[in-house]
Coordinates of N, CA and C in Angstrom, one line a residue:
X220 N -232.2 27.1 0.0 CA -233.3 28.1 0.0 C -233.5 28.7 -1.4
X221 N -234.7 28.7 -1.8 CA -235.1 29.2 -3.2 C -235.3 30.7 -3.1
X222 N -234.8 31.4 -4.2 CA -234.9 32.8 -4.3 C -236.2 33.2 -5.0
X223 N -237.0 34.0 -4.4 CA -238.3 34.4 -5.0 C -238.0 35.2 -6.3
X224 N -238.8 34.8 -7.3 CA -238.6 35.4 -8.6 C -239.2 36.9 -8.6
X225 N -238.7 37.8 -9.4 CA -239.2 39.1 -9.5 C -240.7 39.1 -9.9
X226 N -241.4 40.1 -9.5 CA -242.8 40.1 -9.8 C -243.2 40.0 -11.3
X227 N -242.5 40.6 -12.1 CA -242.7 40.6 -13.5 C -242.6 39.2 -14.1
X228 N -241.6 38.4 -13.6 CA -241.3 37.1 -14.0 C -242.5 36.2 -13.5
X229 N -242.8 36.3 -12.3 CA -243.9 35.5 -11.7 C -245.2 35.7 -12.4
X230 N -245.5 36.9 -12.9 CA -246.7 37.3 -13.5 C -246.7 37.0 -15.0
X231 N -245.5 36.5 -15.5 CA -245.4 36.3 -17.0 C -245.6 37.7 -17.7
X232 N -245.2 38.7 -17.0 CA -245.4 40.1 -17.5 C -244.1 40.8 -17.3
X233 N -243.0 40.4 -18.0 CA -241.7 41.0 -17.7 C -241.5 42.5 -18.0
X234 N -242.5 43.1 -18.7 CA -242.5 44.5 -18.9 C -243.2 45.3 -17.8
X235 N -243.8 44.5 -16.8 CA -244.6 45.1 -15.7 C -245.6 46.1 -16.3
X236 N -246.5 45.6 -17.2 CA -247.5 46.4 -17.7 C -248.7 46.4 -16.7
X237 N -249.1 47.7 -16.4 CA -250.1 47.9 -15.4 C -251.5 47.5 -15.9
X238 N -252.3 47.0 -15.0 CA -253.7 46.6 -15.4 C -254.5 47.9 -15.8
X239 N -255.2 47.7 -16.9 CA -256.2 48.7 -17.4 C -257.2 47.9 -18.2
X240 N -257.9 48.6 -19.0 CA -259.0 48.0 -19.8 C -258.5 47.3 -21.1
X241 N -257.2 47.3 -21.4 CA -256.8 46.7 -22.6 C -257.0 45.1 -22.6
X242 N -257.6 44.6 -23.6 CA -257.9 43.2 -23.7 C -256.7 42.4 -24.3
X243 N -255.6 42.4 -23.6 CA -254.4 41.7 -24.2 C -254.7 40.3 -24.5
X244 N -254.0 39.8 -25.6 CA -254.0 38.4 -25.9 C -253.2 37.6 -24.8
X245 N -253.7 36.5 -24.5 CA -253.0 35.6 -23.5 C -253.1 36.0 -22.1
X246 N -254.1 36.8 -21.7 CA -254.2 37.1 -20.3 C -254.6 35.9 -19.5
X247 N -254.1 35.7 -18.3 CA -254.5 34.6 -17.5 C -255.9 34.8 -16.9
X248 N -256.6 33.7 -16.7 CA -258.0 33.8 -16.2 C -257.9 34.5 -14.8
X249 N -257.0 34.1 -14.0 CA -256.8 34.6 -12.6 C -255.9 35.8 -12.6
X250 N -256.4 37.0 -12.4 CA -255.6 38.2 -12.3 C -255.5 38.6 -10.8
X251 N -254.6 37.8 -10.2 CA -254.5 37.9 -8.7 C -253.8 39.2 -8.3
X252 N -252.9 39.7 -9.2 CA -252.1 40.9 -8.9 C -253.0 42.1 -9.2
X253 N -253.3 42.9 -8.3 CA -254.2 44.1 -8.5 C -253.6 45.2 -9.3
X254 N -252.3 45.2 -9.4 CA -251.6 46.4 -10.1 C -251.2 46.0 -11.5
X255 N -250.7 44.8 -11.7 CA -250.1 44.4 -12.9 C -250.8 43.2 -13.6
X256 N -250.8 43.2 -14.9 CA -251.4 42.1 -15.6 C -250.7 40.8 -15.3
X257 N -251.4 39.7 -15.4 CA -250.8 38.3 -15.4 C -251.1 37.6 -16.7
X258 N -250.1 37.1 -17.3 CA -250.4 36.4 -18.6 C -250.2 34.9 -18.5
X259 N -250.8 34.2 -19.4 CA -250.8 32.7 -19.4 C -249.3 32.2 -19.5
X260 N -248.6 32.9 -20.3 CA -247.2 32.5 -20.5 C -246.3 33.7 -20.7
X261 N -245.0 33.6 -20.5 CA -244.1 34.7 -20.7 C -244.2 35.2 -22.2
X262 N -244.4 34.3 -23.1 CA -244.4 34.7 -24.5 C -245.5 35.8 -24.7
X263 N -246.7 35.6 -24.1 CA -247.7 36.6 -24.3 C -247.4 37.9 -23.6
X264 N -246.7 37.8 -22.4 CA -246.3 39.0 -21.8 C -245.3 39.8 -22.6
X265 N -244.3 39.1 -23.2 CA -243.3 39.7 -24.0 C -243.9 40.3 -25.2
X266 N -244.9 39.6 -25.8 CA -245.6 40.1 -27.0 C -246.3 41.4 -26.6
X267 N -246.9 41.5 -25.5 CA -247.6 42.7 -25.1 C -246.6 43.9 -24.9
X268 N -245.4 43.6 -24.4 CA -244.4 44.6 -24.2 C -244.0 45.1 -25.6
X269 N -243.8 44.2 -26.6 CA -243.4 44.6 -27.9 C -244.5 45.4 -28.6
X270 N -245.7 45.0 -28.4 CA -246.8 45.7 -29.1 C -246.9 47.1 -28.5
X271 N -246.6 47.3 -27.3 CA -246.7 48.7 -26.7 C -245.6 49.5 -27.3
X272 N -244.4 49.0 -27.5 CA -243.3 49.7 -28.1 C -243.6 50.1 -29.6
X273 N -244.3 49.2 -30.3 CA -244.7 49.5 -31.6 C -245.8 50.6 -31.7
X274 N -246.7 50.5 -30.7 CA -247.7 51.6 -30.6 C -247.1 52.9 -30.2
X275 N -246.1 52.9 -29.4 CA -245.4 54.2 -29.1 C -244.9 54.8 -30.3
X276 N -244.3 54.0 -31.2 CA -243.8 54.6 -32.4 C -244.9 55.0 -33.4
X277 N -245.9 54.1 -33.6 CA -246.9 54.4 -34.7 C -247.9 55.4 -34.3
X278 N -248.2 55.5 -33.0 CA -249.3 56.4 -32.5 C -248.7 57.7 -32.0
X279 N -247.5 57.7 -31.4 CA -247.0 58.8 -30.7 C -245.6 59.3 -31.3
X280 N -245.1 58.6 -32.3 CA -243.9 59.0 -32.9 C -242.6 58.8 -32.1
X281 N -242.7 58.0 -31.1 CA -241.6 57.8 -30.2 C -240.7 56.7 -30.7
X282 N -239.5 57.0 -31.2 CA -238.6 56.1 -31.9 C -237.2 56.2 -31.4
X283 N -236.9 56.7 -30.2 CA -235.6 56.7 -29.7 C -235.7 56.2 -28.3
X284 N -234.6 55.6 -27.8 CA -234.6 55.1 -26.4 C -235.0 56.1 -25.4
X285 N -234.6 57.4 -25.6 CA -234.9 58.4 -24.7 C -236.4 58.7 -24.6
X286 N -237.0 58.8 -25.8 CA -238.5 59.2 -25.8 C -239.3 57.9 -25.4
X287 N -238.9 56.8 -25.8 CA -239.6 55.5 -25.4 C -239.6 55.3 -23.9
X288 N -238.5 55.4 -23.3 CA -238.4 55.1 -21.9 C -239.0 56.2 -21.0
X289 N -238.9 57.5 -21.6 CA -239.6 58.6 -20.8 C -241.1 58.3 -20.7
X290 N -241.7 57.7 -21.7 CA -243.1 57.3 -21.6 C -243.3 56.0 -20.8
X291 N -242.4 55.1 -21.1 CA -242.5 53.8 -20.4 C -242.4 53.9 -18.9
X292 N -241.4 54.6 -18.5 CA -241.1 54.8 -17.1 C -241.0 56.2 -16.7
X293 N -242.1 57.0 -16.6 CA -242.1 58.4 -16.3 C -241.3 58.7 -15.0
X294 N -240.8 59.9 -15.0 CA -239.9 60.4 -13.9 C -240.7 60.5 -12.5
X295 N -242.0 60.6 -12.6 CA -242.8 60.7 -11.4 C -242.7 59.5 -10.5
X296 N -242.3 58.3 -11.0 CA -242.2 57.1 -10.2 C -240.9 56.3 -10.6
X297 N -240.1 56.8 -11.4 CA -238.9 56.1 -11.8 C -237.7 57.0 -11.9
X298 N -236.5 56.4 -11.9 CA -235.3 57.1 -12.2 C -235.1 57.0 -13.7
X299 N -235.8 57.8 -14.5 CA -235.9 57.7 -15.9 C -234.5 57.8 -16.6
X300 N -233.7 58.7 -16.1 CA -232.4 58.9 -16.7 C -231.6 57.7 -16.6
X301 N -231.6 57.0 -15.4 CA -230.8 55.8 -15.2 C -231.4 54.7 -16.1
X302 N -232.7 54.6 -16.2 CA -233.3 53.6 -17.1 C -232.9 53.8 -18.5
X303 N -232.9 55.0 -19.0 CA -232.5 55.3 -20.4 C -231.0 54.8 -20.6
X304 N -230.2 55.2 -19.7 CA -228.8 54.8 -19.8 C -228.6 53.3 -19.8
X305 N -229.4 52.6 -18.9 CA -229.3 51.2 -18.9 C -229.7 50.5 -20.2
X306 N -230.8 51.0 -20.8 CA -231.3 50.4 -22.0 C -230.3 50.7 -23.1
X307 N -229.8 51.9 -23.2 CA -228.8 52.3 -24.2 C -227.5 51.4 -24.1
X308 N -227.1 51.2 -22.9 CA -225.9 50.4 -22.6 C -226.1 48.9 -23.1
X309 N -227.2 48.4 -22.8 CA -227.5 47.0 -23.1 C -227.8 46.7 -24.5
X310 N -228.3 47.7 -25.2 CA -228.7 47.5 -26.6 C -227.5 48.0 -27.5
X311 N -226.7 48.9 -27.1 CA -225.6 49.4 -27.9 C -226.1 50.6 -28.8
X312 N -227.4 50.9 -28.6 CA -227.9 52.1 -29.3 C -227.7 53.4 -28.5
X313 N -227.5 54.5 -29.1 CA -227.4 55.7 -28.3 C -228.8 56.2 -28.0
X314 N -229.0 56.9 -26.9 CA -230.3 57.3 -26.4 C -231.1 58.1 -27.5
X315 N -230.4 58.8 -28.3 CA -231.1 59.7 -29.3 C -231.1 59.1 -30.7
X316 N -230.6 57.8 -30.9 CA -230.6 57.2 -32.2 C -232.0 56.8 -32.6
X317 N -232.3 57.1 -33.9 CA -233.7 56.8 -34.4 C -233.7 55.3 -34.6
X318 N -234.7 54.7 -34.0 CA -234.9 53.2 -34.2 C -236.3 53.0 -34.9
X319 N -236.4 51.7 -35.4 CA -237.7 51.3 -36.0 C -238.2 50.1 -35.3
X320 N -239.3 50.2 -34.5 CA -239.8 49.1 -33.8 C -240.5 48.1 -34.6
X321 N -240.5 48.3 -35.9 CA -241.0 47.3 -36.8 C -239.8 46.4 -37.4
X322 N -238.6 46.8 -37.0 CA -237.4 46.0 -37.3 C -237.0 45.1 -36.2
X323 N -236.9 43.8 -36.5 CA -236.6 42.8 -35.5 C -235.3 43.1 -34.8
X324 N -234.3 43.6 -35.6 CA -233.0 43.8 -35.0 C -232.9 45.1 -34.2
X325 N -234.0 45.9 -34.2 CA -234.1 47.1 -33.3 C -235.0 46.7 -32.1
X326 N -236.1 46.1 -32.4 CA -237.1 45.8 -31.3 C -236.6 44.8 -30.3
X327 N -235.9 43.7 -30.8 CA -235.5 42.6 -29.9 C -234.6 43.1 -28.8
X328 N -233.5 43.9 -29.1 CA -232.6 44.3 -28.0 C -233.2 45.3 -27.1
X329 N -234.2 46.1 -27.6 CA -234.8 47.0 -26.7 C -235.8 46.2 -25.7
X330 N -236.5 45.3 -26.2 CA -237.3 44.4 -25.4 C -236.5 43.7 -24.3
X331 N -235.4 43.1 -24.7 CA -234.6 42.4 -23.8 C -234.0 43.3 -22.7
X332 N -233.6 44.5 -23.1 CA -233.0 45.5 -22.2 C -234.1 46.0 -21.1
X333 N -235.3 46.2 -21.6 CA -236.4 46.6 -20.7 C -236.7 45.4 -19.7
X334 N -236.8 44.2 -20.2 CA -237.0 43.0 -19.3 C -235.9 43.0 -18.3
X335 N -234.6 43.2 -18.7 CA -233.5 43.1 -17.8 C -233.6 44.2 -16.7
X336 N -234.0 45.4 -17.1 CA -234.0 46.5 -16.2 C -235.2 46.4 -15.2
X337 N -236.3 45.9 -15.7 CA -237.6 45.8 -14.9 C -237.4 44.7 -13.8
X338 N -236.7 43.6 -14.2 CA -236.6 42.4 -13.3 C -235.3 42.1 -12.7
X339 N -234.3 42.9 -13.1 CA -232.9 42.6 -12.6 C -232.3 41.4 -13.3
X340 N -233.0 40.8 -14.3 CA -232.5 39.7 -15.0 C -233.3 39.6 -16.3
X341 N -232.7 38.8 -17.3 CA -233.4 38.5 -18.5 C -233.3 37.0 -18.8
X342 N -234.3 36.3 -18.2 CA -234.2 34.8 -18.2 C -234.7 34.1 -19.4
X343 N -235.2 34.8 -20.4 CA -235.8 34.2 -21.6 C -234.8 33.9 -22.7
X344 N -234.9 32.8 -23.4 CA -234.0 32.5 -24.5 C -234.5 33.1 -25.8
X345 N -233.6 32.9 -26.8 CA -233.9 33.5 -28.1 C -235.2 33.0 -28.7
X346 N -235.5 31.7 -28.5 CA -236.7 31.1 -29.0 C -238.0 31.7 -28.5
X347 N -238.0 32.0 -27.2 CA -239.1 32.6 -26.5 C -239.3 34.0 -27.0
X348 N -238.2 34.8 -27.0 CA -238.3 36.2 -27.4 C -238.7 36.3 -28.9
X349 N -238.1 35.5 -29.7 CA -238.5 35.5 -31.2 C -239.9 35.1 -31.4
X350 N -240.4 34.1 -30.7 CA -241.8 33.7 -30.8 C -242.7 34.9 -30.4
X351 N -242.4 35.5 -29.3 CA -243.2 36.7 -28.9 C -243.2 37.8 -29.9
X352 N -242.1 38.1 -30.4 CA -242.0 39.2 -31.4 C -242.7 38.9 -32.7
X353 N -242.7 37.6 -33.1 CA -243.4 37.2 -34.3 C -244.9 37.3 -34.0
X354 N -245.4 36.9 -32.8 CA -246.8 37.1 -32.5 C -247.2 38.6 -32.4
X355 N -246.2 39.4 -32.2 CA -246.4 40.9 -32.2 C -246.4 41.5 -33.6
X356 N -246.0 40.6 -34.6 CA -246.1 41.1 -35.9 C -244.7 41.5 -36.5
X357 N -243.6 41.2 -35.8 CA -242.3 41.6 -36.3 C -241.5 40.3 -36.4
X358 N -241.1 40.0 -37.6 CA -240.3 38.8 -37.9 C -238.9 39.1 -38.2
X359 N -238.0 38.2 -37.8 CA -236.5 38.4 -38.2 C -236.3 38.2 -39.7
X360 N -235.4 38.9 -40.2 CA -235.0 38.6 -41.6 C -234.4 37.3 -41.8
X361 N -234.8 36.5 -42.7 CA -234.3 35.2 -42.9 C -233.8 35.1 -44.3
X362 N -232.5 34.6 -44.4 CA -231.9 34.4 -45.8 C -232.5 33.1 -46.3
X363 N -233.1 33.3 -47.5 CA -233.7 32.1 -48.1 C -232.6 31.1 -48.5
X364 N -232.9 29.8 -48.2 CA -231.9 28.8 -48.7 C -231.9 28.8 -50.2
X365 N -233.0 29.0 -50.8 CA -233.0 29.0 -52.3 C -232.1 30.2 -52.8
X366 N -232.2 31.3 -52.1 CA -231.4 32.5 -52.6 C -230.0 32.2 -52.3
X367 N -229.7 31.7 -51.2 CA -228.3 31.6 -50.7 C -227.5 30.5 -51.5
X368 N -228.2 29.4 -51.9 CA -227.5 28.3 -52.6 C -227.8 28.2 -54.1
X369 N -229.1 28.3 -54.4 CA -229.4 28.2 -55.8 C -228.9 29.3 -56.6
X370 N -229.1 30.5 -56.1 CA -228.6 31.7 -56.8 C -227.1 31.7 -56.9
X371 N -226.4 31.3 -55.9 CA -224.9 31.2 -55.9 C -224.5 30.2 -57.0
X372 N -225.2 29.1 -57.0 CA -224.9 28.1 -58.1 C -225.1 28.7 -59.4
X373 N -226.2 29.4 -59.6 CA -226.5 30.1 -60.9 C -225.4 31.1 -61.3
X374 N -224.9 31.8 -60.3 CA -223.9 32.8 -60.6 C -222.6 32.1 -61.1
X375 N -222.3 30.9 -60.5 CA -221.1 30.2 -60.9 C -221.4 29.7 -62.3
X376 N -222.6 29.2 -62.6 CA -222.9 28.6 -63.9 C -222.8 29.8 -65.0
X377 N -223.4 30.9 -64.6 CA -223.4 32.1 -65.5 C -222.0 32.5 -65.8
X378 N -221.2 32.6 -64.7 CA -219.8 33.0 -64.9 C -219.1 32.1 -65.9
X379 N -219.3 30.8 -65.7 CA -218.7 29.8 -66.6 C -219.1 29.9 -68.0
X380 N -220.4 30.1 -68.2 CA -221.0 30.3 -69.5 C -220.4 31.5 -70.2
X381 N -220.4 32.6 -69.5 CA -219.8 33.9 -70.1 C -218.4 33.7 -70.4
X382 N -217.7 33.0 -69.5 CA -216.2 32.8 -69.8 C -216.0 32.0 -71.0
X383 N -216.8 30.9 -71.2 CA -216.6 30.1 -72.4 C -216.9 30.9 -73.6
X384 N -218.0 31.7 -73.5 CA -218.4 32.5 -74.7 C -217.3 33.5 -75.1
X385 N -216.7 34.1 -74.0 CA -215.6 35.1 -74.3 C -214.5 34.4 -75.0
X386 N -214.1 33.2 -74.5 CA -213.0 32.5 -75.2 C -213.3 32.1 -76.6
X387 N -214.6 31.7 -76.9 CA -214.9 31.4 -78.2 C -214.9 32.6 -79.1
X388 N -215.3 33.7 -78.6 CA -215.2 35.0 -79.4 C -213.8 35.3 -79.7
X389 N -212.9 35.1 -78.7 CA -211.5 35.4 -78.8 C -210.9 34.5 -79.9
X390 N -211.3 33.2 -79.9 CA -210.8 32.3 -80.9 C -211.2 32.7 -82.3
X391 N -212.5 33.2 -82.4 CA -212.9 33.6 -83.7 C -212.1 34.8 -84.2
X392 N -211.8 35.6 -83.3 CA -211.0 36.8 -83.6 C -209.6 36.4 -84.0
X393 N -209.0 35.4 -83.4 CA -207.7 34.9 -83.7 C -207.5 34.1 -85.0
X394 N -208.7 33.5 -85.4 CA -208.6 32.6 -86.5 C -207.9 33.1 -87.8
X395 N -208.1 34.4 -88.2 CA -207.4 34.9 -89.3 C -206.0 35.4 -89.0
X396 N -205.6 35.2 -87.8 CA -204.3 35.8 -87.4 C -203.2 34.9 -87.9
X397 N -202.0 35.2 -87.5 CA -200.8 34.5 -88.0 C -200.6 33.2 -87.3
X398 N -199.7 32.4 -87.9 CA -199.5 31.1 -87.3 C -199.0 31.2 -85.9
X399 N -198.3 32.2 -85.5 CA -197.8 32.4 -84.2 C -198.9 32.6 -83.2
X400 N -199.9 33.3 -83.5 CA -201.0 33.5 -82.7 C -201.8 32.3 -82.5
X401 N -202.0 31.5 -83.6 CA -202.8 30.3 -83.6 C -202.1 29.3 -82.7
X402 N -200.9 29.4 -82.4 CA -200.2 28.5 -81.5 C -200.8 28.4 -80.1
X403 N -201.4 29.5 -79.7 CA -202.0 29.5 -78.3 C -203.4 28.9 -78.3
X404 N -203.9 28.5 -79.4 CA -205.3 27.9 -79.5 C -205.4 26.7 -78.5
X405 N -204.5 25.7 -78.5 CA -204.7 24.6 -77.6 C -204.9 25.0 -76.1
X406 N -204.2 26.1 -75.7 CA -204.3 26.6 -74.3 C -205.7 27.2 -74.1
X407 N -206.2 27.8 -75.1 CA -207.6 28.4 -75.1 C -208.6 27.3 -75.0
X408 N -208.4 26.2 -75.7 CA -209.3 25.1 -75.7 C -209.4 24.4 -74.3
X409 N -208.2 24.3 -73.7 CA -208.2 23.8 -72.3 C -208.9 24.7 -71.4
X410 N -208.7 26.0 -71.5 CA -209.4 26.9 -70.6 C -211.0 26.8 -70.9
X411 N -211.4 26.7 -72.1 CA -212.8 26.6 -72.4 C -213.4 25.3 -71.7
X412 N -212.7 24.2 -71.8 CA -213.2 23.0 -71.1 C -213.3 23.2 -69.6
X413 N -212.3 23.9 -69.1 CA -212.3 24.1 -67.6 C -213.5 24.9 -67.2
X414 N -213.8 26.0 -68.0 CA -215.0 26.8 -67.7 C -216.3 26.0 -67.9
X415 N -216.3 25.1 -68.9 CA -217.4 24.2 -69.0 C -217.7 23.4 -67.8
X416 N -216.6 22.9 -67.2 CA -216.7 22.1 -66.0 C -217.3 23.0 -64.9
X417 N -216.8 24.2 -64.7 CA -217.3 25.2 -63.7 C -218.8 25.4 -63.9
X418 N -219.2 25.5 -65.2 CA -220.7 25.8 -65.5 C -221.5 24.6 -65.0
X419 N -221.0 23.4 -65.3 CA -221.8 22.2 -64.9 C -221.8 22.0 -63.4
X420 N -220.7 22.4 -62.7 CA -220.8 22.4 -61.3 C -221.8 23.4 -60.7
X421 N -221.9 24.5 -61.3 CA -222.8 25.5 -60.9 C -224.3 25.1 -61.0
X422 N -224.5 24.4 -62.2 CA -225.9 23.9 -62.5 C -226.2 22.8 -61.4
X423 N -225.2 22.0 -61.2 CA -225.3 20.9 -60.2 C -225.7 21.4 -58.8
X424 N -225.1 22.5 -58.4 CA -225.4 23.2 -57.1 C -226.8 23.6 -57.1
X425 N -227.3 24.2 -58.2 CA -228.7 24.7 -58.2 C -229.6 23.6 -58.1
X426 N -229.4 22.5 -58.9 CA -230.3 21.3 -58.8 C -230.3 20.7 -57.5
X427 N -229.2 20.6 -56.8 CA -229.1 20.0 -55.5 C -229.9 20.8 -54.5
X428 N -229.7 22.2 -54.6 CA -230.4 23.1 -53.7 C -231.9 22.9 -53.8
X429 N -232.4 22.9 -55.0 CA -233.8 22.8 -55.2 C -234.3 21.4 -54.7
X430 N -233.6 20.3 -54.9 CA -234.0 19.0 -54.4 C -234.0 19.0 -52.9
X431 N -233.0 19.6 -52.3 CA -232.8 19.6 -50.9 C -233.9 20.5 -50.3
X432 N -234.3 21.6 -50.9 CA -235.3 22.5 -50.4 C -236.7 21.8 -50.4
X433 N -236.9 21.1 -51.5 CA -238.2 20.3 -51.7 C -238.3 19.2 -50.6
X434 N -237.1 18.6 -50.3 CA -237.1 17.5 -49.3 C -237.5 18.1 -47.9
X435 N -237.0 19.3 -47.7 CA -237.2 19.9 -46.4 C -238.6 20.6 -46.3
X436 N -239.3 20.6 -47.4 CA -240.7 21.2 -47.4 C -240.6 22.7 -47.6
X437 N -239.5 23.2 -48.2 CA -239.4 24.7 -48.5 C -239.9 25.0 -49.8
X438 N -240.4 26.2 -50.0 CA -240.9 26.6 -51.3 C -240.0 27.7 -51.9

């Protein structure tokens, strides 16, 4: 026996956004549900949910779970207090914590918690949620491969270069010193060559990262 899906999931409207005059992107041609919108796909329904949360913040200054849910699910027809506690529990944010709905790491957990509370489940994967939020104008922070690899390689190379320069300066300082001090010069020479190798390795890492990025179509 198959279990009937929750209304919001069936309508691709997991936030259960009520029908009004808003011309949402991705609305289904057939709006069979007289109370709630039906979207072409869940991604568009999740996008609409996210856009409403962003509007709550930008237009009404609602930026805590308590104020957001109080408007999303008013007490006249919901157990708003239980809803607030549910969203806070699932997101890990306190009800009065100031959030920014333009931040992916704030918006995403709130969206997921609302979907879960509205439908008794959150069946969408990270790819679907992320796509919806990007369509809503909120993108996740991405660490650039160029920054993570090329820059690190450059740091190694720079460190090696500075180290070699320091040793050369030290050698120049020691040159007029006594024979006893000059006895450590061979060891300094070995250290300088070791640092030169580190420099070349760092440069190699940068070059490889750039070639790999170009191969993958990155800029």
